[in-house]
Short mmCIF file of the C-alpha atoms (twelve columns), coordinates in Angstrom:
data_MODEL
# 
_entry.id   MODEL 
# 
loop_
_atom_site.group_PDB 
_atom_site.id 
_atom_site.type_symbol 
_atom_site.label_atom_id 
_atom_site.label_alt_id 
_atom_site.label_comp_id 
_atom_site.label_asym_id 
_atom_site.label_seq_id 
_atom_site.Cartn_x 
_atom_site.Cartn_y 
_atom_site.Cartn_z 
_atom_site.pdbx_PDB_model_num 
ATOM 1   C CA . UNK A 1   193.153 244.749 94.835  1 
ATOM 2   C CA . UNK A 2   190.993 241.609 95.264  1 
ATOM 3   C CA . UNK A 3   187.499 242.441 93.853  1 
ATOM 4   C CA . UNK A 4   185.275 240.792 96.677  1 
ATOM 5   C CA . UNK A 5   181.481 240.570 96.009  1 
ATOM 6   C CA . UNK A 6   178.635 242.261 98.311  1 
ATOM 7   C CA . UNK A 7   176.656 240.270 100.418 1 
ATOM 8   C CA . UNK A 8   173.244 241.319 101.905 1 
ATOM 9   C CA . UNK A 9   171.968 240.268 105.065 1 
ATOM 10  C CA . UNK A 10  168.556 241.657 104.911 1 
ATOM 11  C CA . UNK A 11  166.791 238.421 104.303 1 
ATOM 12  C CA . UNK A 12  167.544 237.134 107.560 1 
ATOM 13  C CA . UNK A 13  164.684 238.976 109.320 1 
ATOM 14  C CA . UNK A 14  161.865 238.395 106.709 1 
ATOM 15  C CA . UNK A 15  160.951 235.232 108.130 1 
ATOM 16  C CA . UNK A 16  160.206 237.187 111.678 1 
ATOM 17  C CA . UNK A 17  158.187 239.762 110.013 1 
ATOM 18  C CA . UNK A 18  155.905 236.646 108.827 1 
ATOM 19  C CA . UNK A 19  154.740 235.895 112.359 1 
ATOM 20  C CA . UNK A 20  153.358 238.420 113.488 1 
ATOM 21  C CA . UNK A 21  149.808 238.010 115.073 1 
ATOM 22  C CA . UNK A 22  146.394 239.760 113.523 1 
ATOM 23  C CA . UNK A 23  143.379 240.015 115.077 1 
ATOM 24  C CA . UNK A 24  140.363 240.300 113.051 1 
ATOM 25  C CA . UNK A 25  137.438 242.248 113.326 1 
ATOM 26  C CA . UNK A 26  134.474 240.457 114.576 1 
ATOM 27  C CA . UNK A 27  131.777 239.796 111.734 1 
ATOM 28  C CA . UNK A 28  128.417 241.766 111.413 1 
ATOM 29  C CA . UNK A 29  126.210 240.708 114.241 1 
ATOM 30  C CA . UNK A 30  123.444 239.850 111.567 1 
ATOM 31  C CA . UNK A 31  125.216 237.311 109.805 1 
ATOM 32  C CA . UNK A 32  126.898 235.515 112.352 1 
ATOM 33  C CA . UNK A 33  122.874 235.032 114.554 1 
ATOM 34  C CA . UNK A 34  120.968 234.267 111.233 1 
ATOM 35  C CA . UNK A 35  119.296 230.839 111.780 1 
ATOM 36  C CA . UNK A 36  119.495 230.261 108.060 1 
ATOM 37  C CA . UNK A 37  122.814 230.443 107.233 1 
ATOM 38  C CA . UNK A 38  125.199 227.518 107.384 1 
ATOM 39  C CA . UNK A 39  128.233 227.595 110.002 1 
ATOM 40  C CA . UNK A 40  130.456 230.227 108.919 1 
ATOM 41  C CA . UNK A 41  134.081 228.804 107.373 1 
ATOM 42  C CA . UNK A 42  136.743 231.783 107.678 1 
ATOM 43  C CA . UNK A 43  138.816 233.169 105.046 1 
ATOM 44  C CA . UNK A 44  141.965 236.204 104.990 1 
ATOM 45  C CA . UNK A 45  140.625 237.996 101.804 1 
ATOM 46  C CA . UNK A 46  143.462 237.979 99.567  1 
ATOM 47  C CA . UNK A 47  143.630 242.160 98.816  1 
ATOM 48  C CA . UNK A 48  142.578 243.670 102.216 1 
ATOM 49  C CA . UNK A 49  142.810 247.572 100.582 1 
ATOM 50  C CA . UNK A 50  139.771 246.473 98.871  1 
ATOM 51  C CA . UNK A 51  137.090 246.460 102.165 1 
ATOM 52  C CA . UNK A 52  136.708 249.225 104.239 1 
ATOM 53  C CA . UNK A 53  135.228 248.088 107.604 1 
ATOM 54  C CA . UNK A 54  134.229 251.662 109.320 1 
ATOM 55  C CA . UNK A 55  136.886 253.826 108.710 1 
ATOM 56  C CA . UNK A 56  140.057 251.686 108.794 1 
ATOM 57  C CA . UNK A 57  141.777 249.840 106.080 1 
ATOM 58  C CA . UNK A 58  142.480 246.574 107.235 1 
ATOM 59  C CA . UNK A 59  142.093 242.326 106.974 1 
ATOM 60  C CA . UNK A 60  139.161 241.279 107.357 1 
ATOM 61  C CA . UNK A 61  137.245 237.726 107.628 1 
ATOM 62  C CA . UNK A 62  134.204 236.864 105.897 1 
ATOM 63  C CA . UNK A 63  132.228 233.474 105.010 1 
ATOM 64  C CA . UNK A 64  134.355 231.722 102.458 1 
ATOM 65  C CA . UNK A 65  131.285 230.876 100.546 1 
ATOM 66  C CA . UNK A 66  130.285 234.784 100.054 1 
ATOM 67  C CA . UNK A 67  134.103 235.104 98.930  1 
ATOM 68  C CA . UNK A 68  133.733 236.083 94.857  1 
ATOM 69  C CA . UNK A 69  135.447 233.081 92.733  1 
ATOM 70  C CA . UNK A 70  138.964 234.178 92.112  1 
ATOM 71  C CA . UNK A 71  139.952 233.518 88.935  1 
ATOM 72  C CA . UNK A 72  142.604 230.638 88.486  1 
ATOM 73  C CA . UNK A 73  146.024 231.749 87.882  1 
ATOM 74  C CA . UNK A 74  147.718 230.519 84.617  1 
ATOM 75  C CA . UNK A 75  151.518 228.420 85.534  1 
ATOM 76  C CA . UNK A 76  153.293 228.581 82.182  1 
ATOM 77  C CA . UNK A 77  155.833 225.866 82.338  1 
ATOM 78  C CA . UNK A 78  159.451 227.028 81.320  1 
ATOM 79  C CA . UNK A 79  162.193 223.936 80.517  1 
ATOM 80  C CA . UNK A 80  165.158 224.149 82.986  1 
ATOM 81  C CA . UNK A 81  168.052 225.893 81.801  1 
ATOM 82  C CA . UNK A 82  170.214 223.069 81.293  1 
ATOM 83  C CA . UNK A 83  167.618 221.796 78.508  1 
ATOM 84  C CA . UNK A 84  167.687 225.489 76.695  1 
ATOM 85  C CA . UNK A 85  171.405 225.430 76.255  1 
ATOM 86  C CA . UNK A 86  171.146 221.951 74.845  1 
ATOM 87  C CA . UNK A 87  168.892 223.640 72.552  1 
ATOM 88  C CA . UNK A 88  171.158 226.140 71.228  1 
ATOM 89  C CA . UNK A 89  172.982 225.690 68.021  1 
ATOM 90  C CA . UNK A 90  177.228 224.848 68.202  1 
ATOM 91  C CA . UNK A 91  179.092 227.527 67.562  1 
ATOM 92  C CA . UNK A 92  181.598 227.652 64.726  1 
ATOM 93  C CA . UNK A 93  184.318 227.039 67.541  1 
ATOM 94  C CA . UNK A 94  182.951 224.056 69.082  1 
ATOM 95  C CA . UNK A 95  182.000 222.353 65.042  1 
ATOM 96  C CA . UNK A 96  185.251 222.746 63.865  1 
ATOM 97  C CA . UNK A 97  187.998 222.677 66.450  1 
ATOM 98  C CA . UNK A 98  190.667 221.409 64.137  1 
ATOM 99  C CA . UNK A 99  190.352 224.149 61.641  1 
ATOM 100 C CA . UNK A 100 190.712 226.764 64.498  1 
ATOM 101 C CA . UNK A 101 193.285 225.415 66.116  1 
ATOM 102 C CA . UNK A 102 194.988 224.712 62.650  1 
ATOM 103 C CA . UNK A 103 194.758 228.700 62.337  1 
ATOM 104 C CA . UNK A 104 196.163 229.188 65.803  1 
ATOM 105 C CA . UNK A 105 199.117 227.561 64.599  1 
ATOM 106 C CA . UNK A 106 198.759 229.466 60.961  1 
ATOM 107 C CA . UNK A 107 199.067 232.752 62.463  1 
ATOM 108 C CA . UNK A 108 201.623 231.836 65.575  1 
ATOM 109 C CA . UNK A 109 204.002 230.649 62.298  1 
ATOM 110 C CA . UNK A 110 202.772 233.462 60.282  1 
ATOM 111 C CA . UNK A 111 203.949 235.695 62.825  1 
ATOM 112 C CA . UNK A 112 207.036 234.882 63.768  1 
ATOM 113 C CA . UNK A 113 208.442 234.367 60.410  1 
ATOM 114 C CA . UNK A 114 207.704 237.989 59.948  1 
ATOM 115 C CA . UNK A 115 209.181 239.261 63.335  1 
ATOM 116 C CA . UNK A 116 212.149 237.652 62.342  1 
ATOM 117 C CA . UNK A 117 212.546 239.192 58.710  1 
ATOM 118 C CA . UNK A 118 211.533 242.566 59.736  1 
ATOM 119 C CA . UNK A 119 213.747 242.735 62.869  1 
ATOM 120 C CA . UNK A 120 216.576 241.667 61.236  1 
ATOM 121 C CA . UNK A 121 215.634 244.439 58.317  1 
ATOM 122 C CA . UNK A 122 215.794 246.889 60.476  1 
ATOM 123 C CA . UNK A 123 218.809 245.962 61.571  1 
ATOM 124 C CA . UNK A 124 220.543 246.597 58.539  1 
ATOM 125 C CA . UNK A 125 219.871 250.013 58.902  1 
ATOM 126 C CA . UNK A 126 219.548 250.765 62.533  1 
ATOM 127 C CA . UNK A 127 221.809 248.046 64.496  1 
ATOM 128 C CA . UNK A 128 220.905 249.445 67.857  1 
ATOM 129 C CA . UNK A 129 219.963 245.624 69.456  1 
ATOM 130 C CA . UNK A 130 219.101 246.910 73.092  1 
ATOM 131 C CA . UNK A 131 216.703 249.895 72.327  1 
ATOM 132 C CA . UNK A 132 214.955 247.538 69.656  1 
ATOM 133 C CA . UNK A 133 214.279 244.847 72.261  1 
ATOM 134 C CA . UNK A 134 213.181 248.013 74.124  1 
ATOM 135 C CA . UNK A 135 210.468 248.768 71.776  1 
ATOM 136 C CA . UNK A 136 209.853 245.353 71.270  1 
ATOM 137 C CA . UNK A 137 208.776 245.490 75.064  1 
ATOM 138 C CA . UNK A 138 206.582 248.869 74.710  1 
ATOM 139 C CA . UNK A 139 204.815 248.010 72.085  1 
ATOM 140 C CA . UNK A 140 203.627 245.104 74.069  1 
ATOM 141 C CA . UNK A 141 203.227 246.340 77.150  1 
ATOM 142 C CA . UNK A 142 200.913 249.096 75.501  1 
ATOM 143 C CA . UNK A 143 199.363 246.586 73.755  1 
ATOM 144 C CA . UNK A 144 198.408 244.702 77.739  1 
ATOM 145 C CA . UNK A 145 197.354 247.898 78.768  1 
ATOM 146 C CA . UNK A 146 194.650 248.548 75.934  1 
ATOM 147 C CA . UNK A 147 193.651 244.762 76.342  1 
ATOM 148 C CA . UNK A 148 193.100 245.195 80.285  1 
ATOM 149 C CA . UNK A 149 191.070 248.525 79.893  1 
ATOM 150 C CA . UNK A 150 188.450 247.131 77.668  1 
ATOM 151 C CA . UNK A 151 188.329 243.963 80.127  1 
ATOM 152 C CA . UNK A 152 189.922 241.047 77.176  1 
ATOM 153 C CA . UNK A 153 191.652 239.757 79.645  1 
ATOM 154 C CA . UNK A 154 190.036 241.304 83.210  1 
ATOM 155 C CA . UNK A 155 193.268 241.665 84.904  1 
ATOM 156 C CA . UNK A 156 194.100 239.931 87.043  1 
ATOM 157 C CA . UNK A 157 195.009 240.865 90.976  1 
ATOM 158 C CA . UNK A 158 198.605 240.924 92.214  1 
ATOM 159 C CA . UNK A 159 200.861 241.933 95.013  1 
ATOM 160 C CA . UNK A 160 204.356 241.705 95.966  1 
ATOM 161 C CA . UNK A 161 204.216 237.718 97.367  1 
ATOM 162 C CA . UNK A 162 203.276 237.335 93.352  1 
ATOM 163 C CA . UNK A 163 205.964 239.506 92.276  1 
ATOM 164 C CA . UNK A 164 208.557 238.741 93.916  1 
ATOM 165 C CA . UNK A 165 208.136 235.184 92.053  1 
ATOM 166 C CA . UNK A 166 207.841 236.991 88.997  1 
ATOM 167 C CA . UNK A 167 210.370 239.298 89.050  1 
ATOM 168 C CA . UNK A 168 213.378 236.550 87.941  1 
ATOM 169 C CA . UNK A 169 211.441 234.770 85.718  1 
ATOM 170 C CA . UNK A 170 211.094 238.432 84.094  1 
ATOM 171 C CA . UNK A 171 214.772 239.232 84.801  1 
ATOM 172 C CA . UNK A 172 215.892 236.244 83.014  1 
ATOM 173 C CA . UNK A 173 213.032 236.715 80.568  1 
ATOM 174 C CA . UNK A 174 214.541 240.230 79.486  1 
ATOM 175 C CA . UNK A 175 218.219 239.287 79.657  1 
ATOM 176 C CA . UNK A 176 216.879 236.343 77.091  1 
ATOM 177 C CA . UNK A 177 215.387 238.631 74.842  1 
ATOM 178 C CA . UNK A 178 218.162 241.297 74.718  1 
ATOM 179 C CA . UNK A 179 221.065 239.014 73.874  1 
ATOM 180 C CA . UNK A 180 218.936 237.039 71.591  1 
ATOM 181 C CA . UNK A 181 218.484 240.436 69.545  1 
ATOM 182 C CA . UNK A 182 221.708 241.001 69.494  1 
ATOM 183 C CA . UNK A 183 222.876 238.237 68.126  1 
ATOM 184 C CA . UNK A 184 220.294 238.466 65.922  1 
ATOM 185 C CA . UNK A 185 221.826 241.394 64.743  1 
ATOM 186 C CA . UNK A 186 225.453 240.081 64.584  1 
ATOM 187 C CA . UNK A 187 225.092 237.180 62.392  1 
ATOM 188 C CA . UNK A 188 222.052 235.780 59.837  1 
ATOM 189 C CA . UNK A 189 218.911 234.657 61.432  1 
ATOM 190 C CA . UNK A 190 219.618 231.355 60.225  1 
ATOM 191 C CA . UNK A 191 222.661 230.416 61.915  1 
ATOM 192 C CA . UNK A 192 220.949 232.357 65.026  1 
ATOM 193 C CA . UNK A 193 218.028 229.912 65.239  1 
ATOM 194 C CA . UNK A 194 220.660 227.273 65.048  1 
ATOM 195 C CA . UNK A 195 222.797 227.974 68.193  1 
ATOM 196 C CA . UNK A 196 219.360 228.196 70.171  1 
ATOM 197 C CA . UNK A 197 218.303 224.718 68.680  1 
ATOM 198 C CA . UNK A 198 220.921 224.371 71.749  1 
ATOM 199 C CA . UNK A 199 218.774 225.294 74.398  1 
ATOM 200 C CA . UNK A 200 216.879 221.621 75.055  1 
ATOM 201 C CA . UNK A 201 220.350 220.442 76.037  1 
ATOM 202 C CA . UNK A 202 220.601 223.144 78.629  1 
ATOM 203 C CA . UNK A 203 217.474 222.766 80.091  1 
ATOM 204 C CA . UNK A 204 218.499 219.062 80.615  1 
ATOM 205 C CA . UNK A 205 221.353 220.051 82.158  1 
ATOM 206 C CA . UNK A 206 219.776 222.266 84.039  1 
ATOM 207 C CA . UNK A 207 217.011 219.878 85.362  1 
ATOM 208 C CA . UNK A 208 219.984 217.064 86.366  1 
ATOM 209 C CA . UNK A 209 222.336 219.441 87.925  1 
ATOM 210 C CA . UNK A 210 220.646 222.416 89.418  1 
ATOM 211 C CA . UNK A 211 217.137 220.833 90.052  1 
ATOM 212 C CA . UNK A 212 218.957 217.691 90.612  1 
ATOM 213 C CA . UNK A 213 215.645 215.676 88.739  1 
ATOM 214 C CA . UNK A 214 217.163 212.296 87.418  1 
ATOM 215 C CA . UNK A 215 216.914 212.389 83.113  1 
ATOM 216 C CA . UNK A 216 215.813 209.813 81.395  1 
ATOM 217 C CA . UNK A 217 219.567 208.438 79.349  1 
ATOM 218 C CA . UNK A 218 217.270 208.571 75.846  1 
ATOM 219 C CA . UNK A 219 217.041 212.283 76.346  1 
ATOM 220 C CA . UNK A 220 220.455 212.640 76.767  1 
ATOM 221 C CA . UNK A 221 221.239 210.594 73.563  1 
ATOM 222 C CA . UNK A 222 218.636 212.242 71.481  1 
ATOM 223 C CA . UNK A 223 220.693 215.563 71.937  1 
ATOM 224 C CA . UNK A 224 223.762 214.540 70.992  1 
ATOM 225 C CA . UNK A 225 223.041 215.256 67.560  1 
ATOM 226 C CA . UNK A 226 221.966 218.542 68.546  1 
ATOM 227 C CA . UNK A 227 225.373 219.687 69.693  1 
ATOM 228 C CA . UNK A 228 227.187 217.988 66.418  1 
ATOM 229 C CA . UNK A 229 224.554 219.821 64.046  1 
ATOM 230 C CA . UNK A 230 225.149 223.228 65.549  1 
ATOM 231 C CA . UNK A 231 228.742 222.338 65.597  1 
ATOM 232 C CA . UNK A 232 229.053 221.654 61.823  1 
ATOM 233 C CA . UNK A 233 226.814 224.648 61.273  1 
ATOM 234 C CA . UNK A 234 229.156 227.055 63.211  1 
ATOM 235 C CA . UNK A 235 232.695 225.815 61.859  1 
ATOM 236 C CA . UNK A 236 231.682 226.949 58.417  1 
ATOM 237 C CA . UNK A 237 228.804 229.204 59.047  1 
ATOM 238 C CA . UNK A 238 230.080 232.820 56.536  1 
ATOM 239 C CA . UNK A 239 228.283 235.019 58.728  1 
ATOM 240 C CA . UNK A 240 230.122 233.552 62.084  1 
ATOM 241 C CA . UNK A 241 231.589 235.799 64.677  1 
ATOM 242 C CA . UNK A 242 231.739 235.396 68.467  1 
ATOM 243 C CA . UNK A 243 229.712 238.875 69.280  1 
ATOM 244 C CA . UNK A 244 226.829 236.574 67.850  1 
ATOM 245 C CA . UNK A 245 227.673 233.511 69.271  1 
ATOM 246 C CA . UNK A 246 228.353 234.037 72.883  1 
ATOM 247 C CA . UNK A 247 224.806 236.035 72.732  1 
ATOM 248 C CA . UNK A 248 222.734 233.449 71.462  1 
ATOM 249 C CA . UNK A 249 224.528 231.420 74.062  1 
ATOM 250 C CA . UNK A 250 223.711 233.385 76.514  1 
ATOM 251 C CA . UNK A 251 220.275 233.489 75.484  1 
ATOM 252 C CA . UNK A 252 219.680 230.048 75.748  1 
ATOM 253 C CA . UNK A 253 221.206 229.856 79.308  1 
ATOM 254 C CA . UNK A 254 218.496 233.003 80.639  1 
ATOM 255 C CA . UNK A 255 215.726 231.131 78.613  1 
ATOM 256 C CA . UNK A 256 216.837 228.302 80.782  1 
ATOM 257 C CA . UNK A 257 216.916 229.849 83.946  1 
ATOM 258 C CA . UNK A 258 213.469 231.275 83.111  1 
ATOM 259 C CA . UNK A 259 212.143 228.116 82.617  1 
ATOM 260 C CA . UNK A 260 213.569 226.908 86.778  1 
ATOM 261 C CA . UNK A 261 211.966 230.174 87.920  1 
ATOM 262 C CA . UNK A 262 208.538 229.779 86.085  1 
ATOM 263 C CA . UNK A 263 208.183 225.953 87.573  1 
ATOM 264 C CA . UNK A 264 208.613 227.596 91.346  1 
ATOM 265 C CA . UNK A 265 206.559 230.551 90.346  1 
ATOM 266 C CA . UNK A 266 203.507 228.238 89.517  1 
ATOM 267 C CA . UNK A 267 200.323 230.593 90.380  1 
ATOM 268 C CA . UNK A 268 196.642 230.541 89.252  1 
ATOM 269 C CA . UNK A 269 197.249 233.277 87.360  1 
ATOM 270 C CA . UNK A 270 196.344 232.379 83.058  1 
ATOM 271 C CA . UNK A 271 198.995 233.009 80.956  1 
ATOM 272 C CA . UNK A 272 197.756 235.783 79.299  1 
ATOM 273 C CA . UNK A 273 197.789 237.622 82.824  1 
ATOM 274 C CA . UNK A 274 201.045 236.460 83.621  1 
ATOM 275 C CA . UNK A 275 202.570 237.075 80.263  1 
ATOM 276 C CA . UNK A 276 201.853 240.747 80.093  1 
ATOM 277 C CA . UNK A 277 203.154 241.788 84.211  1 
ATOM 278 C CA . UNK A 278 206.383 239.477 82.917  1 
ATOM 279 C CA . UNK A 279 206.416 242.148 79.879  1 
ATOM 280 C CA . UNK A 280 205.942 244.637 82.068  1 
ATOM 281 C CA . UNK A 281 208.693 244.258 84.567  1 
ATOM 282 C CA . UNK A 282 211.181 242.851 81.537  1 
ATOM 283 C CA . UNK A 283 210.410 246.295 80.398  1 
ATOM 284 C CA . UNK A 284 211.712 248.563 83.271  1 
ATOM 285 C CA . UNK A 285 214.891 246.022 83.698  1 
ATOM 286 C CA . UNK A 286 215.764 246.641 80.002  1 
ATOM 287 C CA . UNK A 287 215.282 250.517 80.378  1 
ATOM 288 C CA . UNK A 288 218.780 251.146 81.949  1 
ATOM 289 C CA . UNK A 289 221.416 248.997 79.575  1 
ATOM 290 C CA . UNK A 290 219.446 250.497 76.367  1 
ATOM 291 C CA . UNK A 291 220.499 254.107 78.069  1 
ATOM 292 C CA . UNK A 292 223.768 252.893 79.026  1 
ATOM 293 C CA . UNK A 293 225.302 250.926 75.943  1 
ATOM 294 C CA . UNK A 294 223.666 252.492 73.075  1 
ATOM 295 C CA . UNK A 295 221.546 255.986 74.534  1 
ATOM 296 C CA . UNK A 296 224.808 258.357 73.605  1 
ATOM 297 C CA . UNK A 297 225.467 256.753 70.464  1 
ATOM 298 C CA . UNK A 298 221.576 256.902 69.357  1 
ATOM 299 C CA . UNK A 299 221.376 260.640 70.205  1 
ATOM 300 C CA . UNK A 300 224.727 261.764 68.392  1 
ATOM 301 C CA . UNK A 301 223.594 259.510 64.922  1 
ATOM 302 C CA . UNK A 302 221.606 256.781 65.353  1 
ATOM 303 C CA . UNK A 303 218.205 258.149 65.205  1 
ATOM 304 C CA . UNK A 304 219.624 260.484 62.399  1 
ATOM 305 C CA . UNK A 305 221.335 257.627 60.511  1 
ATOM 306 C CA . UNK A 306 218.339 255.871 60.395  1 
ATOM 307 C CA . UNK A 307 215.852 258.501 59.420  1 
ATOM 308 C CA . UNK A 308 217.921 259.388 56.299  1 
ATOM 309 C CA . UNK A 309 218.234 255.705 55.104  1 
ATOM 310 C CA . UNK A 310 214.822 254.928 55.533  1 
ATOM 311 C CA . UNK A 311 212.149 257.886 55.965  1 
ATOM 312 C CA . UNK A 312 210.887 259.090 59.784  1 
ATOM 313 C CA . UNK A 313 207.134 257.474 58.725  1 
ATOM 314 C CA . UNK A 314 208.870 253.958 57.652  1 
ATOM 315 C CA . UNK A 315 211.376 253.663 60.568  1 
ATOM 316 C CA . UNK A 316 208.229 254.285 63.353  1 
ATOM 317 C CA . UNK A 317 206.182 252.302 61.555  1 
ATOM 318 C CA . UNK A 318 209.050 249.495 61.387  1 
ATOM 319 C CA . UNK A 319 209.603 249.560 65.310  1 
ATOM 320 C CA . UNK A 320 206.067 249.832 65.839  1 
ATOM 321 C CA . UNK A 321 205.155 246.703 63.547  1 
ATOM 322 C CA . UNK A 322 207.473 244.638 65.131  1 
ATOM 323 C CA . UNK A 323 206.937 245.230 68.316  1 
ATOM 324 C CA . UNK A 324 203.418 243.995 67.625  1 
ATOM 325 C CA . UNK A 325 204.505 241.263 66.066  1 
ATOM 326 C CA . UNK A 326 207.021 240.038 68.367  1 
ATOM 327 C CA . UNK A 327 203.954 240.018 71.418  1 
ATOM 328 C CA . UNK A 328 201.449 238.640 69.345  1 
ATOM 329 C CA . UNK A 329 203.535 235.753 68.149  1 
ATOM 330 C CA . UNK A 330 205.061 234.866 71.866  1 
ATOM 331 C CA . UNK A 331 200.939 235.001 72.855  1 
ATOM 332 C CA . UNK A 332 199.727 232.360 69.871  1 
ATOM 333 C CA . UNK A 333 202.072 230.500 71.201  1 
ATOM 334 C CA . UNK A 334 200.877 230.022 74.597  1 
ATOM 335 C CA . UNK A 335 197.181 230.306 73.562  1 
ATOM 336 C CA . UNK A 336 198.500 227.543 71.119  1 
ATOM 337 C CA . UNK A 337 199.799 225.140 73.808  1 
ATOM 338 C CA . UNK A 338 196.508 225.588 75.793  1 
ATOM 339 C CA . UNK A 339 194.540 224.150 72.588  1 
ATOM 340 C CA . UNK A 340 196.809 221.189 72.218  1 
ATOM 341 C CA . UNK A 341 198.616 218.430 73.752  1 
ATOM 342 C CA . UNK A 342 202.361 218.970 74.960  1 
ATOM 343 C CA . UNK A 343 203.604 216.443 72.491  1 
ATOM 344 C CA . UNK A 344 201.979 218.558 69.289  1 
ATOM 345 C CA . UNK A 345 202.963 221.596 70.697  1 
ATOM 346 C CA . UNK A 346 206.769 220.219 70.969  1 
ATOM 347 C CA . UNK A 347 206.506 219.378 67.020  1 
ATOM 348 C CA . UNK A 348 204.866 222.164 66.249  1 
ATOM 349 C CA . UNK A 349 208.013 224.252 67.872  1 
ATOM 350 C CA . UNK A 350 210.521 222.654 66.620  1 
ATOM 351 C CA . UNK A 351 208.789 222.987 62.336  1 
ATOM 352 C CA . UNK A 352 208.230 226.548 63.406  1 
ATOM 353 C CA . UNK A 353 212.193 227.268 64.029  1 
ATOM 354 C CA . UNK A 354 212.627 225.029 60.287  1 
ATOM 355 C CA . UNK A 355 210.263 227.454 58.676  1 
ATOM 356 C CA . UNK A 356 211.525 230.751 60.245  1 
ATOM 357 C CA . UNK A 357 215.164 229.241 58.884  1 
ATOM 358 C CA . UNK A 358 213.695 228.602 54.986  1 
ATOM 359 C CA . UNK A 359 212.117 231.440 54.747  1 
ATOM 360 C CA . UNK A 360 215.684 233.778 56.041  1 
ATOM 361 C CA . UNK A 361 217.364 232.075 53.580  1 
ATOM 362 C CA . UNK A 362 215.159 232.722 50.686  1 
ATOM 363 C CA . UNK A 363 214.103 236.187 51.874  1 
ATOM 364 C CA . UNK A 364 217.878 237.417 52.654  1 
ATOM 365 C CA . UNK A 365 219.281 235.507 50.189  1 
ATOM 366 C CA . UNK A 366 222.125 233.974 52.422  1 
ATOM 367 C CA . UNK A 367 224.795 232.321 51.248  1 
ATOM 368 C CA . UNK A 368 225.439 228.722 53.043  1 
ATOM 369 C CA . UNK A 369 227.690 226.478 52.297  1 
ATOM 370 C CA . UNK A 370 226.679 222.625 51.862  1 
ATOM 371 C CA . UNK A 371 227.851 221.075 55.802  1 
ATOM 372 C CA . UNK A 372 226.201 224.005 57.053  1 
ATOM 373 C CA . UNK A 373 223.156 223.070 55.721  1 
ATOM 374 C CA . UNK A 374 223.825 219.258 56.599  1 
ATOM 375 C CA . UNK A 375 224.922 220.528 60.017  1 
ATOM 376 C CA . UNK A 376 221.528 222.954 60.939  1 
ATOM 377 C CA . UNK A 377 219.308 219.929 59.389  1 
ATOM 378 C CA . UNK A 378 221.073 217.085 62.293  1 
ATOM 379 C CA . UNK A 379 220.333 220.081 64.838  1 
ATOM 380 C CA . UNK A 380 217.109 220.736 63.628  1 
ATOM 381 C CA . UNK A 381 216.243 216.965 63.775  1 
ATOM 382 C CA . UNK A 382 217.943 215.947 67.107  1 
ATOM 383 C CA . UNK A 383 215.084 218.943 68.351  1 
ATOM 384 C CA . UNK A 384 212.645 216.895 67.333  1 
ATOM 385 C CA . UNK A 385 213.800 213.798 68.425  1 
ATOM 386 C CA . UNK A 386 214.285 215.139 72.044  1 
ATOM 387 C CA . UNK A 387 210.637 217.083 71.714  1 
ATOM 388 C CA . UNK A 388 209.112 213.705 70.830  1 
ATOM 389 C CA . UNK A 389 210.851 211.738 73.562  1 
ATOM 390 C CA . UNK A 390 210.714 214.346 76.295  1 
ATOM 391 C CA . UNK A 391 206.739 215.141 75.579  1 
ATOM 392 C CA . UNK A 392 206.059 211.107 75.739  1 
ATOM 393 C CA . UNK A 393 207.967 210.809 79.343  1 
ATOM 394 C CA . UNK A 394 205.691 213.763 80.459  1 
ATOM 395 C CA . UNK A 395 202.567 212.142 78.709  1 
ATOM 396 C CA . UNK A 396 202.982 208.566 80.621  1 
ATOM 397 C CA . UNK A 397 203.986 210.511 84.096  1 
ATOM 398 C CA . UNK A 398 200.600 212.396 84.293  1 
ATOM 399 C CA . UNK A 399 198.983 208.736 83.042  1 
ATOM 400 C CA . UNK A 400 200.293 207.474 86.045  1 
ATOM 401 C CA . UNK A 401 199.776 210.045 88.605  1 
ATOM 402 C CA . UNK A 402 195.944 210.016 87.009  1 
# 
């Protein structure tokens, strides 16, 4: 499916055509034998079609002195392309890069907060996380197909080799996405995000024991507050149940393996196209469990109960918007990472989780105990410390390799 450029080879024969010999017609005898004329200097008439010797149109030879003077051609001097580009005024994106980056962060946070709030509101009247997870991906895939159709971005080609590399990534993405939503449906959003703060711990463990790469002691020490904080929050969380806790932990493990397989599946494809293909494969993976675990219940009373509570229009609108927000916030997170250093993105990711937890408590009025609040704060502080240390280590590695 790769696009190939078409090359023309006709220019190679042009040089041969320029080597054809011409025989000049003999000049009139009167001109050649006149004793009063200077020696002849002959030249080719520029426009052979304007002279007729006998009945034949052909290039003719005339004395240079007898040829009419040719008007001099004017040559317009044009500035080189580089100078023309320098003359162009700088656009808004180039003039204010900090404002553009700030806008990306704002939209990333805003869409993430809106997604989490709307997602939880849907679960309050439609508790079917497998189906809702499927809808997230359906809307995202439709968005990708429309974007490809208008060339924003241009669809990157894919083959069987790339599919084999991306399938494990998409499988882990699908499993992590579904189990995250099962956790969101079962417990408070703030508590689910507190548990998901343990994801760096699983990343470090996988790096050390699965990939065989040494994790610095400073990183392990920074993870201690994360584990302690999550444990404190879990012990006194009012919405705690094992379904939400276990699925959040499975989500952490799934996303950890997604990171591992993503490193093995590094390609030259841009991040937007990679995420689009992962979404398509994940959608196919999520269809069977949604039909098996929730299909019969949905057909019996799931859809009818939700429509009876909020109406058909609101039900469909909520599902569409939550899927759109899910896709856009993930895409913006990727685009933001491309604009800033890894350290800035890591800190931004921690602050995003703080925003989500804080806004969810305010919107839903979740009651939390003092111990849960302290534990959540300690866990988030530990994640911030871990992200900072890890980003600094990665930055030093890049400087040494440069």
